[in-house]
Short mmCIF file of N, CA and C in Angstrom, two decimals:
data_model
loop_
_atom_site.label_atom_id
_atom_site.label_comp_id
_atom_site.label_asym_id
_atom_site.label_seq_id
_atom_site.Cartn_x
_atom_site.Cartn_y
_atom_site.Cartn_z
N UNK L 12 18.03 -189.61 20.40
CA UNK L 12 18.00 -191.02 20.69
C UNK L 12 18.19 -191.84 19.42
N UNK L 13 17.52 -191.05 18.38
CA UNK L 13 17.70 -191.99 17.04
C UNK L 13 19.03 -192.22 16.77
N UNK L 14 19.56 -191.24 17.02
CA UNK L 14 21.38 -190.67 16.78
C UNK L 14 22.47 -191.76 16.86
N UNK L 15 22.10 -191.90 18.51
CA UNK L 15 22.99 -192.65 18.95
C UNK L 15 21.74 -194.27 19.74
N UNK L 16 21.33 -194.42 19.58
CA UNK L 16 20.38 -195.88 19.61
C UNK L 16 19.86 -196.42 18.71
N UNK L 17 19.90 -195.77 17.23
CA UNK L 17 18.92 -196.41 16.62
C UNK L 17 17.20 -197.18 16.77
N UNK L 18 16.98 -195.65 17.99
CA UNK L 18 15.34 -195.82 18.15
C UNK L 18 14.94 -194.69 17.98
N UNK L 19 13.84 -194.72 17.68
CA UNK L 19 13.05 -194.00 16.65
C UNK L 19 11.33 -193.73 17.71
N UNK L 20 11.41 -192.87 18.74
CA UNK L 20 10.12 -192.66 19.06
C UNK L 20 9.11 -192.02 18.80
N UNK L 21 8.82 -191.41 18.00
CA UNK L 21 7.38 -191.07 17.21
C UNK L 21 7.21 -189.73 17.58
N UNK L 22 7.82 -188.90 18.00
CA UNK L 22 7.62 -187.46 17.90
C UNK L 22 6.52 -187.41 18.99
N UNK L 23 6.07 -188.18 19.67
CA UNK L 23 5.00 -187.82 20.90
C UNK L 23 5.61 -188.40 22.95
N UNK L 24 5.19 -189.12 22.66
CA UNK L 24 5.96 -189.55 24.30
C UNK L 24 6.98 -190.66 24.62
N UNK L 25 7.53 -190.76 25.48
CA UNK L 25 8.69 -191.99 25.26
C UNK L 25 7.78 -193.06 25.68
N UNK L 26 8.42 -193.87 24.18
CA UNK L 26 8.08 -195.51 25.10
C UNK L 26 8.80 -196.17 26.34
N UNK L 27 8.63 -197.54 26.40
CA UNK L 27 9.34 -198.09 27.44
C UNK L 27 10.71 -198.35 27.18
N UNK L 28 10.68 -198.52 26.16
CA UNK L 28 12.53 -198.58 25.65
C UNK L 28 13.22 -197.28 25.52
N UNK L 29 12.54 -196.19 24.99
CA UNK L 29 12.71 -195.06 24.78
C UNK L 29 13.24 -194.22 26.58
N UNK L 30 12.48 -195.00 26.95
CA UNK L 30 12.89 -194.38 28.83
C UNK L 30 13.86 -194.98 29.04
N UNK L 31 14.28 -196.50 28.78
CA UNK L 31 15.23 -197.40 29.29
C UNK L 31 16.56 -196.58 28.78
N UNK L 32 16.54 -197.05 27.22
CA UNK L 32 17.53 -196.13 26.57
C UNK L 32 18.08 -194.40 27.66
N UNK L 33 16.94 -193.38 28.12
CA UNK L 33 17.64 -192.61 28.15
C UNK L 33 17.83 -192.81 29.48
N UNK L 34 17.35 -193.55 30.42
CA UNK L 34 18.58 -194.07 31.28
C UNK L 34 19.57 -194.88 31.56
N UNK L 35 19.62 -195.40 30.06
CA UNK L 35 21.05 -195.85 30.73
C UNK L 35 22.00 -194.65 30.07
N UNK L 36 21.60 -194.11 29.10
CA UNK L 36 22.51 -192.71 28.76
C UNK L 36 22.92 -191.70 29.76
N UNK L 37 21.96 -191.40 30.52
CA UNK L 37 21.95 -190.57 31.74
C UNK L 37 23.22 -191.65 32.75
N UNK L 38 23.00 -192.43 33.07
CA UNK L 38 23.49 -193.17 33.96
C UNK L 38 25.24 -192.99 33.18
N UNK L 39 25.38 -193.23 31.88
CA UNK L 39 27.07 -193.39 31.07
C UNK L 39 27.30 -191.80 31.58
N UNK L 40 26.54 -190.92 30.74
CA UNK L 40 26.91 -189.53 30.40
C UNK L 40 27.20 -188.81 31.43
N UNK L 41 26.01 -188.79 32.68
CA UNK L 41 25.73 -187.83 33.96
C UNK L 41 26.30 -188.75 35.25
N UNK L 42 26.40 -189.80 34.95
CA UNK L 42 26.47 -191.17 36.07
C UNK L 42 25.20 -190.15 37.56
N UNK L 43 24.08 -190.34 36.94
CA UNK L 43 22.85 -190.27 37.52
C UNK L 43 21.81 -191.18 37.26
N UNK L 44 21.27 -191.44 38.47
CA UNK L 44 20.29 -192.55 37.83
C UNK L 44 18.77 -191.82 37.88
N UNK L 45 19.13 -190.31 37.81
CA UNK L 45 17.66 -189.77 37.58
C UNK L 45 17.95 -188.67 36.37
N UNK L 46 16.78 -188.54 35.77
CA UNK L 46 17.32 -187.65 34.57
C UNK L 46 15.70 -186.96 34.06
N UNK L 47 15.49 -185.39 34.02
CA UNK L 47 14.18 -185.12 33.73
C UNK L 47 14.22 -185.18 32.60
N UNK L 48 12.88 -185.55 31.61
CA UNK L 48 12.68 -185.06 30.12
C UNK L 48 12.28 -183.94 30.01
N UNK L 49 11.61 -183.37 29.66
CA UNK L 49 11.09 -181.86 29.25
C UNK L 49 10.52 -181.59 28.00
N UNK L 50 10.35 -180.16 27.71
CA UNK L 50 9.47 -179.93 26.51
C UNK L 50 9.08 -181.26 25.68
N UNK L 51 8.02 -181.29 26.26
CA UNK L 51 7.30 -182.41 25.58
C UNK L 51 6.32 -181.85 24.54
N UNK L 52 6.14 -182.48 23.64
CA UNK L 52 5.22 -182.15 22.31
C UNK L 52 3.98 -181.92 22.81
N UNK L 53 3.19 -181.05 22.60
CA UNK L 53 1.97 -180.91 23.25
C UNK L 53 0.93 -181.65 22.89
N UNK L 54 1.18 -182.91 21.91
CA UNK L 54 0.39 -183.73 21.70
C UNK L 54 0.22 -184.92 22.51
N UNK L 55 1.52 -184.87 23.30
CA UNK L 55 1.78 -186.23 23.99
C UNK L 55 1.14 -185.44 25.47
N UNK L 56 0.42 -184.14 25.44
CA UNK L 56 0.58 -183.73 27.14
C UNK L 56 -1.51 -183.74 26.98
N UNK L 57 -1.42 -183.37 28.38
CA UNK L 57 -3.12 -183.29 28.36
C UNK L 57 -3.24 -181.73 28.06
N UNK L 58 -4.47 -181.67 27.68
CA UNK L 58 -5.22 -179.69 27.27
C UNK L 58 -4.53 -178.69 27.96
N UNK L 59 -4.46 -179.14 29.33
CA UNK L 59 -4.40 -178.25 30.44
C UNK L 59 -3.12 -177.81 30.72
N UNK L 60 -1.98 -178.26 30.09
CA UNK L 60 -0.64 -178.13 30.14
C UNK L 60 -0.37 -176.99 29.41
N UNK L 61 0.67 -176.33 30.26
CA UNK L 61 0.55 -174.78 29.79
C UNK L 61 1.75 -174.92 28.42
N UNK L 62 1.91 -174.28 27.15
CA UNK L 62 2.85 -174.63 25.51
C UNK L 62 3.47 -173.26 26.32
N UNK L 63 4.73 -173.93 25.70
CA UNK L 63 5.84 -173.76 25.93
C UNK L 63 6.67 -172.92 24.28
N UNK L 64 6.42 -172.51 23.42
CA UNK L 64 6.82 -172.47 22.13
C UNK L 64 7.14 -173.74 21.31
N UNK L 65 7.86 -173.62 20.26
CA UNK L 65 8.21 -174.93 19.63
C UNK L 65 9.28 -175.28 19.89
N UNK L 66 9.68 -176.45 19.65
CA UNK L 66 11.11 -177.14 19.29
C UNK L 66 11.14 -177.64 18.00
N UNK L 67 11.91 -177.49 17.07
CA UNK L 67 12.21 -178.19 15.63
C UNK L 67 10.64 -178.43 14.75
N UNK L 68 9.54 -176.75 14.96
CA UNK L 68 8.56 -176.54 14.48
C UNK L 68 7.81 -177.60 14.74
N UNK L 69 7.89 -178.00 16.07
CA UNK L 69 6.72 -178.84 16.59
C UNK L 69 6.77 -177.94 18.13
N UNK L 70 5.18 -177.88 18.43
CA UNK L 70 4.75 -177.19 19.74
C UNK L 70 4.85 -177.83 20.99
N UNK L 71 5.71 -177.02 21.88
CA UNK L 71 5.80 -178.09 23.17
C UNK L 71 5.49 -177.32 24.41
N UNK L 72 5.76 -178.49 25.58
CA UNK L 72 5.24 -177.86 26.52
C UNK L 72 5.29 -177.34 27.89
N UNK L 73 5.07 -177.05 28.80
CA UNK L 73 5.85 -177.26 29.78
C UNK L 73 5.88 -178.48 30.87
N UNK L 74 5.52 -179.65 30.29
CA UNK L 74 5.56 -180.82 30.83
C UNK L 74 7.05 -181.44 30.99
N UNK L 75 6.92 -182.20 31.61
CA UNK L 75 8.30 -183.23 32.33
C UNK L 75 7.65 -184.51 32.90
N UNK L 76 8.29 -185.65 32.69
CA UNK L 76 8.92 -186.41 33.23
C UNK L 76 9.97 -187.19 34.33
N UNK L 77 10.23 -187.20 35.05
CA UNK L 77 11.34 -187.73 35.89
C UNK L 77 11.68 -189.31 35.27
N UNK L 78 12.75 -189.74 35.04
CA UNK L 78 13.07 -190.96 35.45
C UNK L 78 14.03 -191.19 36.49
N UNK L 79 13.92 -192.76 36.99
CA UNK L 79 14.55 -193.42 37.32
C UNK L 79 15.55 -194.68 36.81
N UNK L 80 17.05 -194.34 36.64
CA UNK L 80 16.91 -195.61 36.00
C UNK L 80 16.19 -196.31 35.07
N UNK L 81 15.41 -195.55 34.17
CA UNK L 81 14.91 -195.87 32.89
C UNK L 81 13.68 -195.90 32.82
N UNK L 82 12.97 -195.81 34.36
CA UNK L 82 11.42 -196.37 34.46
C UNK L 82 10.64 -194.65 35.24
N UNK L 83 9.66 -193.87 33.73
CA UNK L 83 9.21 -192.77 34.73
C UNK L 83 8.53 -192.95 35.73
N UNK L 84 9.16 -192.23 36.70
CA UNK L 84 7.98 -192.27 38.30
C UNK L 84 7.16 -191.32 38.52
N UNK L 85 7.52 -190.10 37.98
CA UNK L 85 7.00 -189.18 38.45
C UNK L 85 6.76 -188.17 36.84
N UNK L 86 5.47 -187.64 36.73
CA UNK L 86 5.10 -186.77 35.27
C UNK L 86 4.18 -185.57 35.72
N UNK L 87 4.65 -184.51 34.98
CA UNK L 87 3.64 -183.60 35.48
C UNK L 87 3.80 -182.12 34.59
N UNK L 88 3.99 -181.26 35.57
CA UNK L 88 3.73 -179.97 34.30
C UNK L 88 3.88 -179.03 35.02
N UNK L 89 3.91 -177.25 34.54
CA UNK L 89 3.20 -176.51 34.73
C UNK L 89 1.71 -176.31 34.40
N UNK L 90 0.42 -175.52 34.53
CA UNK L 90 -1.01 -175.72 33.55
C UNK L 90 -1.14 -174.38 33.48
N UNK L 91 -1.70 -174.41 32.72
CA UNK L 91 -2.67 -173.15 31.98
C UNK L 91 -3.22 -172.50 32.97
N UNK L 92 -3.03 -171.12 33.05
CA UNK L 92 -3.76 -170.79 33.92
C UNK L 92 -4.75 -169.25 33.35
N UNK L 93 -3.90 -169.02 32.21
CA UNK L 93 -5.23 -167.72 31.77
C UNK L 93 -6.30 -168.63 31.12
N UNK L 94 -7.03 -168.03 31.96
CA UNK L 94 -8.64 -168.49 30.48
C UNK L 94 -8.97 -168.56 29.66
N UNK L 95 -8.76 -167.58 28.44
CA UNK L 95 -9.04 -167.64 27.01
C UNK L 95 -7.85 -168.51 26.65
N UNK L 96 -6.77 -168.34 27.23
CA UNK L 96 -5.49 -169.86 26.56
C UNK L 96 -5.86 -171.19 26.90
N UNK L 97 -7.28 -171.40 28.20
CA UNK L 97 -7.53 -172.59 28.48
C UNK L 97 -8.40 -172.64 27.32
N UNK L 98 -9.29 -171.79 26.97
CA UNK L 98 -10.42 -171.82 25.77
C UNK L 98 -9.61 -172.58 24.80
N UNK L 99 -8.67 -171.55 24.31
CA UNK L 99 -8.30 -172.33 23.38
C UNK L 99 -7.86 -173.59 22.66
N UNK L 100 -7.17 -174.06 24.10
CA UNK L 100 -6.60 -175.33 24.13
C UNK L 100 -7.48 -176.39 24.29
N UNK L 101 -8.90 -176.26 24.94
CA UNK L 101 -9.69 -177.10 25.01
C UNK L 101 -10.59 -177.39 23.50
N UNK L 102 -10.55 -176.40 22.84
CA UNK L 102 -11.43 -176.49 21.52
C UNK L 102 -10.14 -176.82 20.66
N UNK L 103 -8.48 -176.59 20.66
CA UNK L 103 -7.46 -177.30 20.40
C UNK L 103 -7.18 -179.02 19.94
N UNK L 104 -8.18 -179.14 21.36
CA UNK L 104 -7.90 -180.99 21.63
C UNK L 104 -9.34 -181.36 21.03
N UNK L 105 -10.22 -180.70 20.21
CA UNK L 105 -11.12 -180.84 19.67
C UNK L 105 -12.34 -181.88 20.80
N UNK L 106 -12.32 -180.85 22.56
CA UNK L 106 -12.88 -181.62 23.37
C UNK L 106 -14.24 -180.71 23.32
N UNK L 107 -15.14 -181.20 23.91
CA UNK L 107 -16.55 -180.51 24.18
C UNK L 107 -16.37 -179.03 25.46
N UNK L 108 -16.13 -177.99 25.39
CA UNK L 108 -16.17 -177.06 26.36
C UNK L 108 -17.47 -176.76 27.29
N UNK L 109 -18.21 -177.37 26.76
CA UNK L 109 -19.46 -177.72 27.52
C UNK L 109 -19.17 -178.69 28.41
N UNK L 110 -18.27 -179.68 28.40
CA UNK L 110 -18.45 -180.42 29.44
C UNK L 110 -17.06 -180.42 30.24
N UNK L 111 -16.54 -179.20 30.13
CA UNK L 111 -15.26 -178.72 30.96
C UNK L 111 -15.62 -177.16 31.72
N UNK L 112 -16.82 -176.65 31.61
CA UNK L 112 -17.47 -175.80 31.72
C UNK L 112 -17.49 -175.57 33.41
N UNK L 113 -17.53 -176.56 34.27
CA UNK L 113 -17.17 -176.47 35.78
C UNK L 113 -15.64 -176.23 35.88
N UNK L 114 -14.58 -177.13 35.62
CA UNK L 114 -13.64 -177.06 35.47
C UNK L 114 -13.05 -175.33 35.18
N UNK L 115 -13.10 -175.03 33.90
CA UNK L 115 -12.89 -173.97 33.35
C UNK L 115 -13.35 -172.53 34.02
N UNK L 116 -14.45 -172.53 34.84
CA UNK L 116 -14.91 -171.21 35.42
C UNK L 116 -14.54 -170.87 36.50
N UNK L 117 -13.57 -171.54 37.26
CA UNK L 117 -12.52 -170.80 38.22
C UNK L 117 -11.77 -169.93 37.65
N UNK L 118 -11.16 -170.29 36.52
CA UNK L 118 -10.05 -169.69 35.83
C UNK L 118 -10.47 -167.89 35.61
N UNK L 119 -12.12 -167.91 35.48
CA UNK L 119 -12.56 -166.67 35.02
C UNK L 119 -12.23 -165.34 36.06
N UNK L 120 -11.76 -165.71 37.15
CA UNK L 120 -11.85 -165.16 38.57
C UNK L 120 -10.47 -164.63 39.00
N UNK L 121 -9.59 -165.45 38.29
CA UNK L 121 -8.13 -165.29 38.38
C UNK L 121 -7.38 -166.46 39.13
N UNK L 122 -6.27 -166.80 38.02
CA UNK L 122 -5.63 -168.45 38.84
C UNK L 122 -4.36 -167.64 38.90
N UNK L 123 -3.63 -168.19 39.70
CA UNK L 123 -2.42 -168.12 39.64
C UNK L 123 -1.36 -168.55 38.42
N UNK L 124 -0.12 -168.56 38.62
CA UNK L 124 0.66 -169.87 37.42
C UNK L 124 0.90 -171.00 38.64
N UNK L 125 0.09 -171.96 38.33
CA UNK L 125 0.65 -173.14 38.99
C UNK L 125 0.56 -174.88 38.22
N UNK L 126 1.09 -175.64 39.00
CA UNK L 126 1.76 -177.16 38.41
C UNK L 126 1.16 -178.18 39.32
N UNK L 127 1.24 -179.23 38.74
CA UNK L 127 1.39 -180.32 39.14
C UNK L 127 1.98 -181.50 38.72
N UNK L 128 1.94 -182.44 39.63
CA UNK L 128 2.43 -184.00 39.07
C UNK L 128 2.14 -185.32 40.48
N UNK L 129 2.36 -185.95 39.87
CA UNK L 129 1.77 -187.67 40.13
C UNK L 129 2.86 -188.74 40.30
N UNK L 130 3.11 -189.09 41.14
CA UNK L 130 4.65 -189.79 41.11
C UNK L 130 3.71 -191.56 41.25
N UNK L 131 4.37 -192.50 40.47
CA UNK L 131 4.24 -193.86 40.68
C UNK L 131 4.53 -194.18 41.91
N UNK L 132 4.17 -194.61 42.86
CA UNK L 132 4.08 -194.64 44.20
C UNK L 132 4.93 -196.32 43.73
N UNK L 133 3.87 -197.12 43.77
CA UNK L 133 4.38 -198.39 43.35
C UNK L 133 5.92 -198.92 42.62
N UNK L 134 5.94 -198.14 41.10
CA UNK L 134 7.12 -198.05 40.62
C UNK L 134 8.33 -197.75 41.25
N UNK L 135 8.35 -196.35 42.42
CA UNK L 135 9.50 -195.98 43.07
C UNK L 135 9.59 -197.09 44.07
N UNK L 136 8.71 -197.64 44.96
CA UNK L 136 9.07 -198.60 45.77
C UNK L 136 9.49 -199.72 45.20
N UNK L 137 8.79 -200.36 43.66
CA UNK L 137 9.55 -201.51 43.37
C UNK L 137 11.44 -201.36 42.74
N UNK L 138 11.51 -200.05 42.45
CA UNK L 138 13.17 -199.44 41.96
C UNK L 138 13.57 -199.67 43.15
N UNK L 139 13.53 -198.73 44.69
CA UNK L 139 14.15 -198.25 45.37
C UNK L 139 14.19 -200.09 46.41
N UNK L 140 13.49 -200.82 45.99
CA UNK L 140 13.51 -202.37 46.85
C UNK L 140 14.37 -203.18 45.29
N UNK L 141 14.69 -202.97 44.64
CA UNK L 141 15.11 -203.77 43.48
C UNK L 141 14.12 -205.03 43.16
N UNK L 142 12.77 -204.78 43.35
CA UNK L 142 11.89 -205.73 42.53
C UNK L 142 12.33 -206.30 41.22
N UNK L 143 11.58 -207.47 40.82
CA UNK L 143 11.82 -207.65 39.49
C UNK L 143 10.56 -207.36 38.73
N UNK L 144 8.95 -206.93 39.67
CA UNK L 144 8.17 -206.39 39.15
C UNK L 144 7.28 -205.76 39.72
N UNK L 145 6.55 -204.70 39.28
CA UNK L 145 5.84 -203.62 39.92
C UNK L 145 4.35 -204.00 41.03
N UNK L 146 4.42 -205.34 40.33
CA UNK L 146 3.20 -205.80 41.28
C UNK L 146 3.66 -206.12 42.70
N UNK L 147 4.75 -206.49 42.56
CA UNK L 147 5.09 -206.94 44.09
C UNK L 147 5.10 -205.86 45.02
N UNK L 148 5.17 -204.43 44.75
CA UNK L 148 5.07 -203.47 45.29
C UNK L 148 3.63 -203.38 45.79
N UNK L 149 2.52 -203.64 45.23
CA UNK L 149 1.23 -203.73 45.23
C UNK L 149 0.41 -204.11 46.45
N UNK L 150 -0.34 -203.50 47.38
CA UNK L 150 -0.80 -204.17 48.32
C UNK L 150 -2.17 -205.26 47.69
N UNK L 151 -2.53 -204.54 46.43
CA UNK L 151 -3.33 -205.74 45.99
C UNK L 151 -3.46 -205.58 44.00
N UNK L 152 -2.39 -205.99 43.64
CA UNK L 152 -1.72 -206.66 42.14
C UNK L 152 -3.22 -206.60 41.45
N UNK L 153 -3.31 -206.07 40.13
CA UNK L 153 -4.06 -206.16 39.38
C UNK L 153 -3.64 -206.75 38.16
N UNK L 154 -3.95 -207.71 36.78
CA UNK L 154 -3.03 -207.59 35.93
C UNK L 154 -4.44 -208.62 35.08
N UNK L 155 -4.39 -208.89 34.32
CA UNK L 155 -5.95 -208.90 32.99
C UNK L 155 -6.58 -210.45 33.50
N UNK L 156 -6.30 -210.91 34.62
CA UNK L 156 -6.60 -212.37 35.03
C UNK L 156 -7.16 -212.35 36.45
N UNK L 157 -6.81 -211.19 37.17
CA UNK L 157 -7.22 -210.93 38.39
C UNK L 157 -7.50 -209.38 38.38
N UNK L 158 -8.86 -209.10 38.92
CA UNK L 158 -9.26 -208.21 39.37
C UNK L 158 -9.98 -207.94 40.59
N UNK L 159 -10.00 -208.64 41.33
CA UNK L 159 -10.27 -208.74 42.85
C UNK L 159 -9.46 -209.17 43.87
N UNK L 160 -8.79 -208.50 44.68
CA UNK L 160 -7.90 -208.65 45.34
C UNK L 160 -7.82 -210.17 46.31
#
């Protein structure tokens, strides 16, 4: 992106320009208006996201992104699913394992490899209606002036 935009995103997650930018690239290059990111730095992902090796001696992961047209809707991952790699990663993120200690003791029993993700519910309806903003999608708009519907 630095390459060819002259933006510069910080080696952790895309900003909002940083998304815009790579869709409208996606949109010139692929003429798609959806485009996944991938190996994401494992700093930009949560504990539980299963690393992936490095890219350009930084550790990444198996996280993704979806965009739309520039705006992500949808983020998620594969996760961790052996135990001592969850150990690790939790004392990694320099979090308390004591208080992931419910969480963590399924894993002892045997997990599968499995994923998840979270799609902007709101966001895709305000893209797929051509809003000009995400609140209007909203059955009840929150924003630092209103908090009661």
């Amino acid at each position: 992106m630095e390459r060819e935009f002259g933006h510069l995103v910080g080696g952790k997650d895309l900003d909002p320009e940083g998304e815009r930018l790579l869709g409208e690239w996606a949109g010139r290059e692929l003429g798609s208006d959806f485009v996944f990111v991938t190996k994401f730095p494992q700093a930009a992902r949560p504990f539980y996201t299963h690393p992936d090796g490095e890219m350009d001696g930084v550790p990444v992961t198996r996280g993704f992104d979806l965009l739309l047209r520039g705006l992500e809707i949808t983020s998620g991952g594969q996760r961790i699913h052996d135990p001592e790699m969850l150990r690790r990663s939790i004392e990694a993120y320099g979090l308390n394992p004591e208080s992931l200690r419910a969480y963590a003791e399924v894993f002892r029993y045997g997990m599968p490899p499995h994923g998840g993700f979270a799609i902007g519910a709101e966001r895709l309806t305000a893209l797929l209606l051509g809003l000009s903003n995400v609140r209007m999608a909203r059955a009840f708009p929150r924003d630092r002036t209103r908090l009661q519907p």
